[in-house]
PDB file of C-alpha atoms in Angstrom:
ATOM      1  CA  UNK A 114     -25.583 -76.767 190.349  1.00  0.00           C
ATOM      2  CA  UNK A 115     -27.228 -75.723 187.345  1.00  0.00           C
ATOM      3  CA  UNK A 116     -28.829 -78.162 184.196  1.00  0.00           C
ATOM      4  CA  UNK A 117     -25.556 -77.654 182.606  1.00  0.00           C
ATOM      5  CA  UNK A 118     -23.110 -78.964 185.754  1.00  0.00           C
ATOM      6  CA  UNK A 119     -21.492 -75.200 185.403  1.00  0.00           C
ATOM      7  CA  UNK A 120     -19.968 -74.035 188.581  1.00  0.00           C
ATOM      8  CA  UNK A 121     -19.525 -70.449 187.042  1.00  0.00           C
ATOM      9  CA  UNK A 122     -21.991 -69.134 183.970  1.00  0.00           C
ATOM     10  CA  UNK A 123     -22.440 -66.556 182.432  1.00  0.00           C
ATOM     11  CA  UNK A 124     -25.249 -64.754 179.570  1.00  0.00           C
ATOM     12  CA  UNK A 125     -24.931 -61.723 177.664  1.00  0.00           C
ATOM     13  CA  UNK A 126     -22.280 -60.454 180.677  1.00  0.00           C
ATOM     14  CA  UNK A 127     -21.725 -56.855 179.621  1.00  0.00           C
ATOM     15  CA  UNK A 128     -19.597 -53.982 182.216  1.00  0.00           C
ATOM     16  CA  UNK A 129     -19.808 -50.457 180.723  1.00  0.00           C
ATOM     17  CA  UNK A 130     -18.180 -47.468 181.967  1.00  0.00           C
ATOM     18  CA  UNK A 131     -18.859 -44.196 181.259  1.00  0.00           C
ATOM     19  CA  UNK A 132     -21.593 -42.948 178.751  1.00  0.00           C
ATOM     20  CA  UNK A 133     -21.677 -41.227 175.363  1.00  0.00           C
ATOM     21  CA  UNK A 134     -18.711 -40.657 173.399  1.00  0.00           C
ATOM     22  CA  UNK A 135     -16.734 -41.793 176.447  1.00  0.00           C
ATOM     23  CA  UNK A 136     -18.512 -45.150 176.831  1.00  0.00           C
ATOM     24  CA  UNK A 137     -16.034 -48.049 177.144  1.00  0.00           C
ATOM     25  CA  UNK A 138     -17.606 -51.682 177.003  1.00  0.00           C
ATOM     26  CA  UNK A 139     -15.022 -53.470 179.284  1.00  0.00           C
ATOM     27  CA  UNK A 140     -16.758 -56.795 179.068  1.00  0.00           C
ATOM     28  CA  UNK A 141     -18.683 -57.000 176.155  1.00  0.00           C
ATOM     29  CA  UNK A 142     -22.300 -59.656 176.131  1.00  0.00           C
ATOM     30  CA  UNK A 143     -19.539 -62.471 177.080  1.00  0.00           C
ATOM     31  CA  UNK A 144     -21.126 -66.140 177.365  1.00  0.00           C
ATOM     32  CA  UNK A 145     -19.306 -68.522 179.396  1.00  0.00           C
ATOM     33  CA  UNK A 146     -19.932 -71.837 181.090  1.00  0.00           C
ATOM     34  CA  UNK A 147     -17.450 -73.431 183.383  1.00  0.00           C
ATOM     35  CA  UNK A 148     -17.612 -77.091 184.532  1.00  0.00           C
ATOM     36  CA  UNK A 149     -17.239 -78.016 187.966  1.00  0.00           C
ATOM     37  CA  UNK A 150     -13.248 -79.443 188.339  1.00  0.00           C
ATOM     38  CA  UNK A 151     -12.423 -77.636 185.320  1.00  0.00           C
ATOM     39  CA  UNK A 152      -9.028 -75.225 185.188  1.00  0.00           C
ATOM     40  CA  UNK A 153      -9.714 -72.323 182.907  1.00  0.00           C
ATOM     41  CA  UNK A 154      -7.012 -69.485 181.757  1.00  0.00           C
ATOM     42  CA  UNK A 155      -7.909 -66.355 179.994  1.00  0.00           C
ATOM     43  CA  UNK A 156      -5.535 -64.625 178.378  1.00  0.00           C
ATOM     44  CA  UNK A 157      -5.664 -61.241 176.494  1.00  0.00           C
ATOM     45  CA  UNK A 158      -3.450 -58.081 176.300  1.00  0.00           C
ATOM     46  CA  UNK A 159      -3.705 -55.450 179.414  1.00  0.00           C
ATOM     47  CA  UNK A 160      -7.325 -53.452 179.180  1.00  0.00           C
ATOM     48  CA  UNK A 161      -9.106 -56.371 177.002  1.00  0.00           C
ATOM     49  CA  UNK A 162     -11.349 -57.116 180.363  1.00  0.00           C
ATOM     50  CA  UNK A 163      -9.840 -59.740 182.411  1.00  0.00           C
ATOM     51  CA  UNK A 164     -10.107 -58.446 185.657  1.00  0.00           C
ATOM     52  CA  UNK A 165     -13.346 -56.890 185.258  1.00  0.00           C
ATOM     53  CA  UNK A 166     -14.638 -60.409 183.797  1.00  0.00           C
ATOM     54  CA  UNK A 167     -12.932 -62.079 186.759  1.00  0.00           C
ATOM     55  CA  UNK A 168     -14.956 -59.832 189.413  1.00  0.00           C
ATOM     56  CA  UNK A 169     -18.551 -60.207 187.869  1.00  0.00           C
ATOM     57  CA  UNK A 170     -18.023 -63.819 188.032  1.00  0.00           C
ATOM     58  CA  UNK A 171     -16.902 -63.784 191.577  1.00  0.00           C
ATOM     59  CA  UNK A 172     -19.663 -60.839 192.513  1.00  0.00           C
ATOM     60  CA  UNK A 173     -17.060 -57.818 193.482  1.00  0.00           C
ATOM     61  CA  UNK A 174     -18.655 -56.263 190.686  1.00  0.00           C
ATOM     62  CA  UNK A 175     -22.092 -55.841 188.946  1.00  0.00           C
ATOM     63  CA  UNK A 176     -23.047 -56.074 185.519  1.00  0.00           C
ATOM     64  CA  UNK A 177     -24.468 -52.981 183.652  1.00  0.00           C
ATOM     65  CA  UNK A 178     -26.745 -56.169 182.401  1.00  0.00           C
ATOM     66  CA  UNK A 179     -26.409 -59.855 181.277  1.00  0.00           C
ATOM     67  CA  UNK A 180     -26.835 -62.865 183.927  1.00  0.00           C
ATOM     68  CA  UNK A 181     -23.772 -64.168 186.155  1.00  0.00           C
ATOM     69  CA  UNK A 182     -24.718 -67.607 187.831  1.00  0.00           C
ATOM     70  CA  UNK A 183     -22.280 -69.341 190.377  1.00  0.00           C
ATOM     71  CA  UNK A 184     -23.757 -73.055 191.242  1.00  0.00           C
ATOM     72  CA  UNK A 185     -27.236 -72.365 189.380  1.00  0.00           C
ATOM     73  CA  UNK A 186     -27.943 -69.140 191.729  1.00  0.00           C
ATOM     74  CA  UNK A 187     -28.018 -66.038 190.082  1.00  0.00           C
ATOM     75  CA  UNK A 188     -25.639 -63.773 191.652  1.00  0.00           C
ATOM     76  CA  UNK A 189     -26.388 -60.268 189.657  1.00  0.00           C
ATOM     77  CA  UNK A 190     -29.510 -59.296 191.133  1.00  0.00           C
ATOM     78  CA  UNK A 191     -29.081 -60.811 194.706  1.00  0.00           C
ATOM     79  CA  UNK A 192     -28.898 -58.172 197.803  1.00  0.00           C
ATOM     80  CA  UNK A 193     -25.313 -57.028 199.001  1.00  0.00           C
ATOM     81  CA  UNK A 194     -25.937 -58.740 201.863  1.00  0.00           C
ATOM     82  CA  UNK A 195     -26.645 -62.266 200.160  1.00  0.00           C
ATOM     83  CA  UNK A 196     -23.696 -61.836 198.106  1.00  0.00           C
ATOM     84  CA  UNK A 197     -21.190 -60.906 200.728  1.00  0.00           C
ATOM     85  CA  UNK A 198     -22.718 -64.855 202.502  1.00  0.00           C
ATOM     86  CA  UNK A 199     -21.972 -66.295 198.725  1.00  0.00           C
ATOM     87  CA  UNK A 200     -18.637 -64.900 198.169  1.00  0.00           C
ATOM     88  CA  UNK A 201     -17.070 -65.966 201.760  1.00  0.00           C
ATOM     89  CA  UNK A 202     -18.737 -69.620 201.611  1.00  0.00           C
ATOM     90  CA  UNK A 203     -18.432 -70.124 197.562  1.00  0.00           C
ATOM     91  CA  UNK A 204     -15.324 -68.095 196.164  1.00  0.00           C
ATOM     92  CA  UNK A 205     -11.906 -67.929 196.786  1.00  0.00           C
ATOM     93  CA  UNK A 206      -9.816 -65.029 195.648  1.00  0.00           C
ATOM     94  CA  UNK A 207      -6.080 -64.293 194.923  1.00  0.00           C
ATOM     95  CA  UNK A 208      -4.936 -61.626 193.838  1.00  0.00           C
ATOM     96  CA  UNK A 209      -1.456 -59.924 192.551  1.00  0.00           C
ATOM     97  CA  UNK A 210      -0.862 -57.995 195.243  1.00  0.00           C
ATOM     98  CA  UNK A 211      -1.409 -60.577 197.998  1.00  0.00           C
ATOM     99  CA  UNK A 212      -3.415 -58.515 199.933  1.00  0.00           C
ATOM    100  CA  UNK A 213      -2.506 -59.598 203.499  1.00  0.00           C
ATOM    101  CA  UNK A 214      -3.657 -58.157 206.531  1.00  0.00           C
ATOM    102  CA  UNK A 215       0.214 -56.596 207.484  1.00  0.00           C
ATOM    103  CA  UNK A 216      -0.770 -56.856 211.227  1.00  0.00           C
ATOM    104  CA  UNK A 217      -1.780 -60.849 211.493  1.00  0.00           C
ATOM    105  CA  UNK A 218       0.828 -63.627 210.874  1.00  0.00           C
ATOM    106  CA  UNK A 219       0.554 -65.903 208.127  1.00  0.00           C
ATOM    107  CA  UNK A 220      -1.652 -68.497 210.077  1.00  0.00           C
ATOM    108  CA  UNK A 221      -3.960 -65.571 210.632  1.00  0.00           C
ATOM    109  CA  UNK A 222      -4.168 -64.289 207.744  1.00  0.00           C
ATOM    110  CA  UNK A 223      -5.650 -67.788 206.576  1.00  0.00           C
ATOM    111  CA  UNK A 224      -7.954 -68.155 210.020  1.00  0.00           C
ATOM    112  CA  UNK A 225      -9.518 -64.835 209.261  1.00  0.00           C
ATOM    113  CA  UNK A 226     -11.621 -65.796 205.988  1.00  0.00           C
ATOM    114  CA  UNK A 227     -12.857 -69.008 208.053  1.00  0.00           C
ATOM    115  CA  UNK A 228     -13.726 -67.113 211.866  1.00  0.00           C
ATOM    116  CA  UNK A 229     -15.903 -64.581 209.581  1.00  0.00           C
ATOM    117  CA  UNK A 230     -17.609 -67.353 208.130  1.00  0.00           C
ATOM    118  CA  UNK A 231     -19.048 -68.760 211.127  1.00  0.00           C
ATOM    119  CA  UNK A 232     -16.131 -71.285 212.178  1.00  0.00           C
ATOM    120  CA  UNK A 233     -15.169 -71.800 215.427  1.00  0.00           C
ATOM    121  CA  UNK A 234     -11.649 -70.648 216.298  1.00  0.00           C
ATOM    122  CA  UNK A 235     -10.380 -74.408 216.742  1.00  0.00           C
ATOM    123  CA  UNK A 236     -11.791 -75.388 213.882  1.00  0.00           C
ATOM    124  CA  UNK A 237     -10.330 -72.275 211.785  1.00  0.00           C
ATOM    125  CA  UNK A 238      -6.953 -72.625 213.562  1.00  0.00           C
ATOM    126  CA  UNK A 239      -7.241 -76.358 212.273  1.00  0.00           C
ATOM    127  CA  UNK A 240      -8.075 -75.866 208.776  1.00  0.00           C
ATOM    128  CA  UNK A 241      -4.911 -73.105 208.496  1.00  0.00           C
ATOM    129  CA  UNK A 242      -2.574 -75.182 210.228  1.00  0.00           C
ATOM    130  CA  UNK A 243      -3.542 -78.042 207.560  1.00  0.00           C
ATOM    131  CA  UNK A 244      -3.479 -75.293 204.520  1.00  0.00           C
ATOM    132  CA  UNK A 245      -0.204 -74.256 204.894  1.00  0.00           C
ATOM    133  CA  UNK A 246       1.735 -77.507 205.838  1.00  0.00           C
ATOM    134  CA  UNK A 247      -0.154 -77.756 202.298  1.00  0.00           C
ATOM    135  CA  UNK A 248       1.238 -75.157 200.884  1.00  0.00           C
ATOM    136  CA  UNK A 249       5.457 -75.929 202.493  1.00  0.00           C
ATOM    137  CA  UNK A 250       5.175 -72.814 205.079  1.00  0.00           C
ATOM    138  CA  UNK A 251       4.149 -74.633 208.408  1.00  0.00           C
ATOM    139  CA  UNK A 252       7.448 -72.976 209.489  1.00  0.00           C
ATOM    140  CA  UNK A 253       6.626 -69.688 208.839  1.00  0.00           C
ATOM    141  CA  UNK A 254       3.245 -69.780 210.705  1.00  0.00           C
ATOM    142  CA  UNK A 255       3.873 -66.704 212.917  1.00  0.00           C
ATOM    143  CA  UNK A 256       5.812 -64.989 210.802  1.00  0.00           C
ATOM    144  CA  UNK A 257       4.037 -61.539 209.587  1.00  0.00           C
ATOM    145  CA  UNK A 258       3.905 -60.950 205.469  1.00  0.00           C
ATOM    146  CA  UNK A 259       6.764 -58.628 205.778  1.00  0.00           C
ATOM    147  CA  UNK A 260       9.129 -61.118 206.953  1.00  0.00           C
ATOM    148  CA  UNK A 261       7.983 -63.450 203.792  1.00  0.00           C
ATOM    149  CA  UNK A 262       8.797 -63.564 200.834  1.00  0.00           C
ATOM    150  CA  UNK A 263       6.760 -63.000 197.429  1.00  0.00           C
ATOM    151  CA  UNK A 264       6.541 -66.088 196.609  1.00  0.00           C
ATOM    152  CA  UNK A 265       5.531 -67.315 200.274  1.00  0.00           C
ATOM    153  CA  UNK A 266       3.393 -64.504 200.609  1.00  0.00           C
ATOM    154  CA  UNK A 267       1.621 -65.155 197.860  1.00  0.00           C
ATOM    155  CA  UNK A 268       1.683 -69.019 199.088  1.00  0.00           C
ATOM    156  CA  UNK A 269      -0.142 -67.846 202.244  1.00  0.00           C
ATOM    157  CA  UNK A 270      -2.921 -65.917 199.908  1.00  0.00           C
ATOM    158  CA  UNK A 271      -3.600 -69.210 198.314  1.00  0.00           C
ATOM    159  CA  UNK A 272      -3.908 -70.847 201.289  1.00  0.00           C
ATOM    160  CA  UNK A 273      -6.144 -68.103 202.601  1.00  0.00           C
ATOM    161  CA  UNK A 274      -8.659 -68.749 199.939  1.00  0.00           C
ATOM    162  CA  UNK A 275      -8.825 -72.292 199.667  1.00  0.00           C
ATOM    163  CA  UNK A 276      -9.718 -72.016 203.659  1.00  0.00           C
ATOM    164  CA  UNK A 277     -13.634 -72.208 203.204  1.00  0.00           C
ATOM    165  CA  UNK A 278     -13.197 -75.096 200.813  1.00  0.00           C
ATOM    166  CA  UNK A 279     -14.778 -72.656 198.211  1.00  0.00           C
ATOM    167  CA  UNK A 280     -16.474 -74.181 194.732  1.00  0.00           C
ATOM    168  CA  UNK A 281     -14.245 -71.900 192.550  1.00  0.00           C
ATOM    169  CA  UNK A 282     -10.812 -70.398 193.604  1.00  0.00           C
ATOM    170  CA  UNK A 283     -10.411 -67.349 191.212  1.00  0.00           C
ATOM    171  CA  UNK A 284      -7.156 -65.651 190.371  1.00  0.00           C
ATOM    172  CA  UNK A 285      -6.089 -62.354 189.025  1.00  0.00           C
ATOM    173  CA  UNK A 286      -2.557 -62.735 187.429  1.00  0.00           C
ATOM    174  CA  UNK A 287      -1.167 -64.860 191.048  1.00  0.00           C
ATOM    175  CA  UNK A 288       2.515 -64.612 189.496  1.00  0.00           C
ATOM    176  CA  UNK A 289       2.915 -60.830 187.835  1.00  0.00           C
ATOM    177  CA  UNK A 290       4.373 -59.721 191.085  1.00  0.00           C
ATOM    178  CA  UNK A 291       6.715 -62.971 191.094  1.00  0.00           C
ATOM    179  CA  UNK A 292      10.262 -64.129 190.205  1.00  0.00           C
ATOM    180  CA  UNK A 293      10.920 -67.568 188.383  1.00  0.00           C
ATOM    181  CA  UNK A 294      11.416 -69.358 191.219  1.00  0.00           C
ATOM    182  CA  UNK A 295       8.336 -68.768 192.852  1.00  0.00           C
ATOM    183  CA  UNK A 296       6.302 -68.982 189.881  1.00  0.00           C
ATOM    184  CA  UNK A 297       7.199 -72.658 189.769  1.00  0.00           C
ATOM    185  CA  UNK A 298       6.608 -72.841 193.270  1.00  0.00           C
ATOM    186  CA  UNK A 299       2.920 -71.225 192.558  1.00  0.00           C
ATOM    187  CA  UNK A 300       2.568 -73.277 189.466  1.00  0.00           C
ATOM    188  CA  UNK A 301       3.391 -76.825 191.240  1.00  0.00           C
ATOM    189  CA  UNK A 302       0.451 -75.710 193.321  1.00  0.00           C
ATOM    190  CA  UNK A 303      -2.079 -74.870 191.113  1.00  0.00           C
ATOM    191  CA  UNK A 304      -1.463 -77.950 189.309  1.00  0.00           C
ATOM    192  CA  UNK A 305      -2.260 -79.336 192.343  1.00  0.00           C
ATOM    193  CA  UNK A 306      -5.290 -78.195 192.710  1.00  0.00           C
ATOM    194  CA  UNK A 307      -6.311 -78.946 189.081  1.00  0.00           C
ATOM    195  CA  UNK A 308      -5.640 -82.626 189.954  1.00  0.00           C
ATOM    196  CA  UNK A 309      -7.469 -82.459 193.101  1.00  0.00           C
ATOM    197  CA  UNK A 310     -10.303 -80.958 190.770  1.00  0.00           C
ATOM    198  CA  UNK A 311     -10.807 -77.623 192.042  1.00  0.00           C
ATOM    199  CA  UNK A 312     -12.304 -75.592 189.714  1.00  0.00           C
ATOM    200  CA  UNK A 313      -9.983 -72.548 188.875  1.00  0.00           C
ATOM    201  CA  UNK A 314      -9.902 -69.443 186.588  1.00  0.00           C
ATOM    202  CA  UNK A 315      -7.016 -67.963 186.421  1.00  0.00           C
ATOM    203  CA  UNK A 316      -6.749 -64.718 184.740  1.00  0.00           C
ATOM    204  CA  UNK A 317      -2.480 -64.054 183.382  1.00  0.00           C
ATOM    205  CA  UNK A 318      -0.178 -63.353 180.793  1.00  0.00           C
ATOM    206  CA  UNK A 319       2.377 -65.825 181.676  1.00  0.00           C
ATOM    207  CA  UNK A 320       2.063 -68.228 179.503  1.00  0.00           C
ATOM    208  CA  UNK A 321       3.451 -70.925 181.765  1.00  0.00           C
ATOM    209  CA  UNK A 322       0.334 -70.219 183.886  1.00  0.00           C
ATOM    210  CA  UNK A 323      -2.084 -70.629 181.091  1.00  0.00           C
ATOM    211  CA  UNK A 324      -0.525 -73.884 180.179  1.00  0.00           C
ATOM    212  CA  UNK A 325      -1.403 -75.406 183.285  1.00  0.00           C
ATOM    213  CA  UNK A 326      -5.112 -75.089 182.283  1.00  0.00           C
ATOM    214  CA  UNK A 327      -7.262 -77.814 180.952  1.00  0.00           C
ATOM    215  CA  UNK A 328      -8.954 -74.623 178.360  1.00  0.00           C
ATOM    216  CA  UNK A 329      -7.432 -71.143 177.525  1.00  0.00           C
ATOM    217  CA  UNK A 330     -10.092 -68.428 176.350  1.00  0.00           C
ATOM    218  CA  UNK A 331      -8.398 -65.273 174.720  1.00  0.00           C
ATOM    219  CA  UNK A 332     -10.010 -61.916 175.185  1.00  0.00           C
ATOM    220  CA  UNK A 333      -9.712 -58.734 173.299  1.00  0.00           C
ATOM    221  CA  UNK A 334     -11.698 -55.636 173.396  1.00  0.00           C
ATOM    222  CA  UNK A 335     -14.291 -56.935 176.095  1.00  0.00           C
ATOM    223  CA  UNK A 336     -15.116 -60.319 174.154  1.00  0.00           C
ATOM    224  CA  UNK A 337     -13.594 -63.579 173.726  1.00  0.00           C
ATOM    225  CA  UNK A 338     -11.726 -64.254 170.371  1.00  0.00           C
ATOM    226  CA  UNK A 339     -10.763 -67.605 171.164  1.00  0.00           C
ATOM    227  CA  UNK A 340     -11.382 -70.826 173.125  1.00  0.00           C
ATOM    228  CA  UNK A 341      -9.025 -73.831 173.302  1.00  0.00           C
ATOM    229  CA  UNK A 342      -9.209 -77.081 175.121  1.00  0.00           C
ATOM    230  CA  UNK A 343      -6.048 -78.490 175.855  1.00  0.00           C
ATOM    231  CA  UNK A 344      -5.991 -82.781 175.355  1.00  0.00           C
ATOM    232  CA  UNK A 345      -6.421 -83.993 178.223  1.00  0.00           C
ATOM    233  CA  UNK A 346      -5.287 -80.992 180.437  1.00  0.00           C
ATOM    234  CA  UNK A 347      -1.247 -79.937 179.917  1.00  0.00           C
ATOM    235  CA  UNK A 348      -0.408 -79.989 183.958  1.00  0.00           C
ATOM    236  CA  UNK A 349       2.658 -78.553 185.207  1.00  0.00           C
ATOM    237  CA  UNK A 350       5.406 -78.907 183.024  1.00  0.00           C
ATOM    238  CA  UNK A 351       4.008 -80.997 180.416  1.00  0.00           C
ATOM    239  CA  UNK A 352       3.634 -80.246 176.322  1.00  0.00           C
ATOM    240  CA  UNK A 353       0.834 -78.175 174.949  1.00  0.00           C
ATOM    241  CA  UNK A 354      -1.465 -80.346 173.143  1.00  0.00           C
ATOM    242  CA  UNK A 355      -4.625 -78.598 171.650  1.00  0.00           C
ATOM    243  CA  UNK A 356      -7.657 -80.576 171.155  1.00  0.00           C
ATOM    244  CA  UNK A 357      -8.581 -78.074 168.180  1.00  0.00           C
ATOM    245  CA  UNK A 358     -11.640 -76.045 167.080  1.00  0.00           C
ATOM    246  CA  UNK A 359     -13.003 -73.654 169.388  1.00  0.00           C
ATOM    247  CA  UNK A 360     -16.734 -73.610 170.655  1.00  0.00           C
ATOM    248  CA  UNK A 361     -18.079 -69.956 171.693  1.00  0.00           C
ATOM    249  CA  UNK A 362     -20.982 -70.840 174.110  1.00  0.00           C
ATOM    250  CA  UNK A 363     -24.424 -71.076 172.052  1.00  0.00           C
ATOM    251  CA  UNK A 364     -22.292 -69.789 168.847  1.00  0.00           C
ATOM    252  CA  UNK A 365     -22.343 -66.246 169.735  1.00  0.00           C
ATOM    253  CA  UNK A 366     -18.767 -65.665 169.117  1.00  0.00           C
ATOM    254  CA  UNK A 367     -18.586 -63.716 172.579  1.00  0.00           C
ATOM    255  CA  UNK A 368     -17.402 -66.251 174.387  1.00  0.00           C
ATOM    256  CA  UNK A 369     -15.107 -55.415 199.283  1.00  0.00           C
ATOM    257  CA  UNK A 370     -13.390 -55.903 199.584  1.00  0.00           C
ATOM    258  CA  UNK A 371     -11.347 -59.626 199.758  1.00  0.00           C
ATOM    259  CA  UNK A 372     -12.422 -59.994 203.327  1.00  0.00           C
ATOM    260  CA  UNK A 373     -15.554 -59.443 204.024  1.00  0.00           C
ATOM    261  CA  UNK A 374     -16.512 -57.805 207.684  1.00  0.00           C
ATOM    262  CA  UNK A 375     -20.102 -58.891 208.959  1.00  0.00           C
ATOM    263  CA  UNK A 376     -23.307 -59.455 206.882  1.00  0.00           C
TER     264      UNK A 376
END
């Protein structure tokens, strides 16, 4: 852990694409810092830089420059190889789309991260079996993602991250491919989670997600625009209360795959 107790951090984060008149700053010198056990939302309109924030702070991407740090390493300048090691050990990912391996049943699905990572295959089979009584689908064990539900699908996903106990679970809009229903379902869970102080970022633009989180950052043509702590945390179901003022980190006012195959 870095001097700070950040889990996540980042300095002058910038992601560029393109190059003269068609250069587009997708994250834009962004400064973050993100305590261990914290829940954070961001928020923004579609194309502000979300995603691509949400990927340099997990490695699937690299900066065009600026520092990303996850548990006082620097993870920008580290070798493919060292990074794939950090991401499986360190990072859980879920995204919109599930992305389940349509051949492997559910309990699979969640072994697979864990065998990769050097587990034996009682010990992986263990860990699943325990993640999805977790997560209400110890029924649907063998069943493949086809014969699931969204919601359960998406349930299994979780599940699959959380199975290398990871220091940050980080998720890219986990209910835009849900109904209601399931969103609660998803929702309960994260809240979860939060009280079981797992530090999450949660990237959406449900606004029943971001009220879950203990801060919401707002983003908008690559930067941040705004940063609220919530009193206290909302949880699940509770009111909104805002702590007020916002604090841009040092006052700047800028705030492969999922499954990785060998070394």
């Amino acid at each position: 852990m870095n001097e700070c107790g950040a889990v996540l951090r980042a300095r002058g984060l910038c992601k560029e694409h393109g190059q003269g008149q068609a250069l587009v700053r997708a994250v834009d010198e962004v400064d973050l810092d993100v305590p261990a056990g914290q829940t954070l939302a961001v928020t923004g309109p579609s194309g502000c830089g979300k995603s691509t924030l949400l990927h340099l702070l997990g490695g699937l991407e690299r900066p065009t420059r600026g520092e990303a740090w996850l548990a006082g390493r620097r993870i920008d300048s580290v070798s493919e190889r060292a990074l794939a090691r950090l991401r499986r050990r360190s990072v859980g990912f879920v995204f919109q789309a599930f992305h389940l391996v349509e051949e492997l049943s559910a309990a699979e699905n969640v072994e697979l991260p864990a065998l990769l990572a050097g587990r034996s295959p009682r010990a992986a089979r263990r860990r699943a079996a325990a993640l999805l009584e977790q997560m209400g689908l110890a029924g649907r064990a063998r069943h493949l993602p086809w014969q699931l539900s969204g919601g359960q699908r998406q349930r299994v996903a979780i599940a699959r991250a959380l199975v290398n106990e990871p220091l940050v679970l980080l998720a890219d809009e986990p209910t835009g491919n849900l109904d209601t229903t399931a969103t609660r379902e998803v929702l309960r869970l994260f809240e979860d989670l939060r009280s079981a102080g797992q530090t999450l970022v949660i990237v959406t633009h449900d606004e029943r997600v971001a009220a879950t989180a203990d801060r919401i950052v707002s983003m908008r043509d690559g930067t941040f625009v705004d940063d609220t702590r919530l009193a206290g945390g909302t949880g699940f179901g509770g009111g909104t209360g805002f702590a007020g003022g916002t604090g841009f980190v040092g006052g700047t006012g800028r705030l492969d795959g999922l499954i990785e195959l060998g070394d």
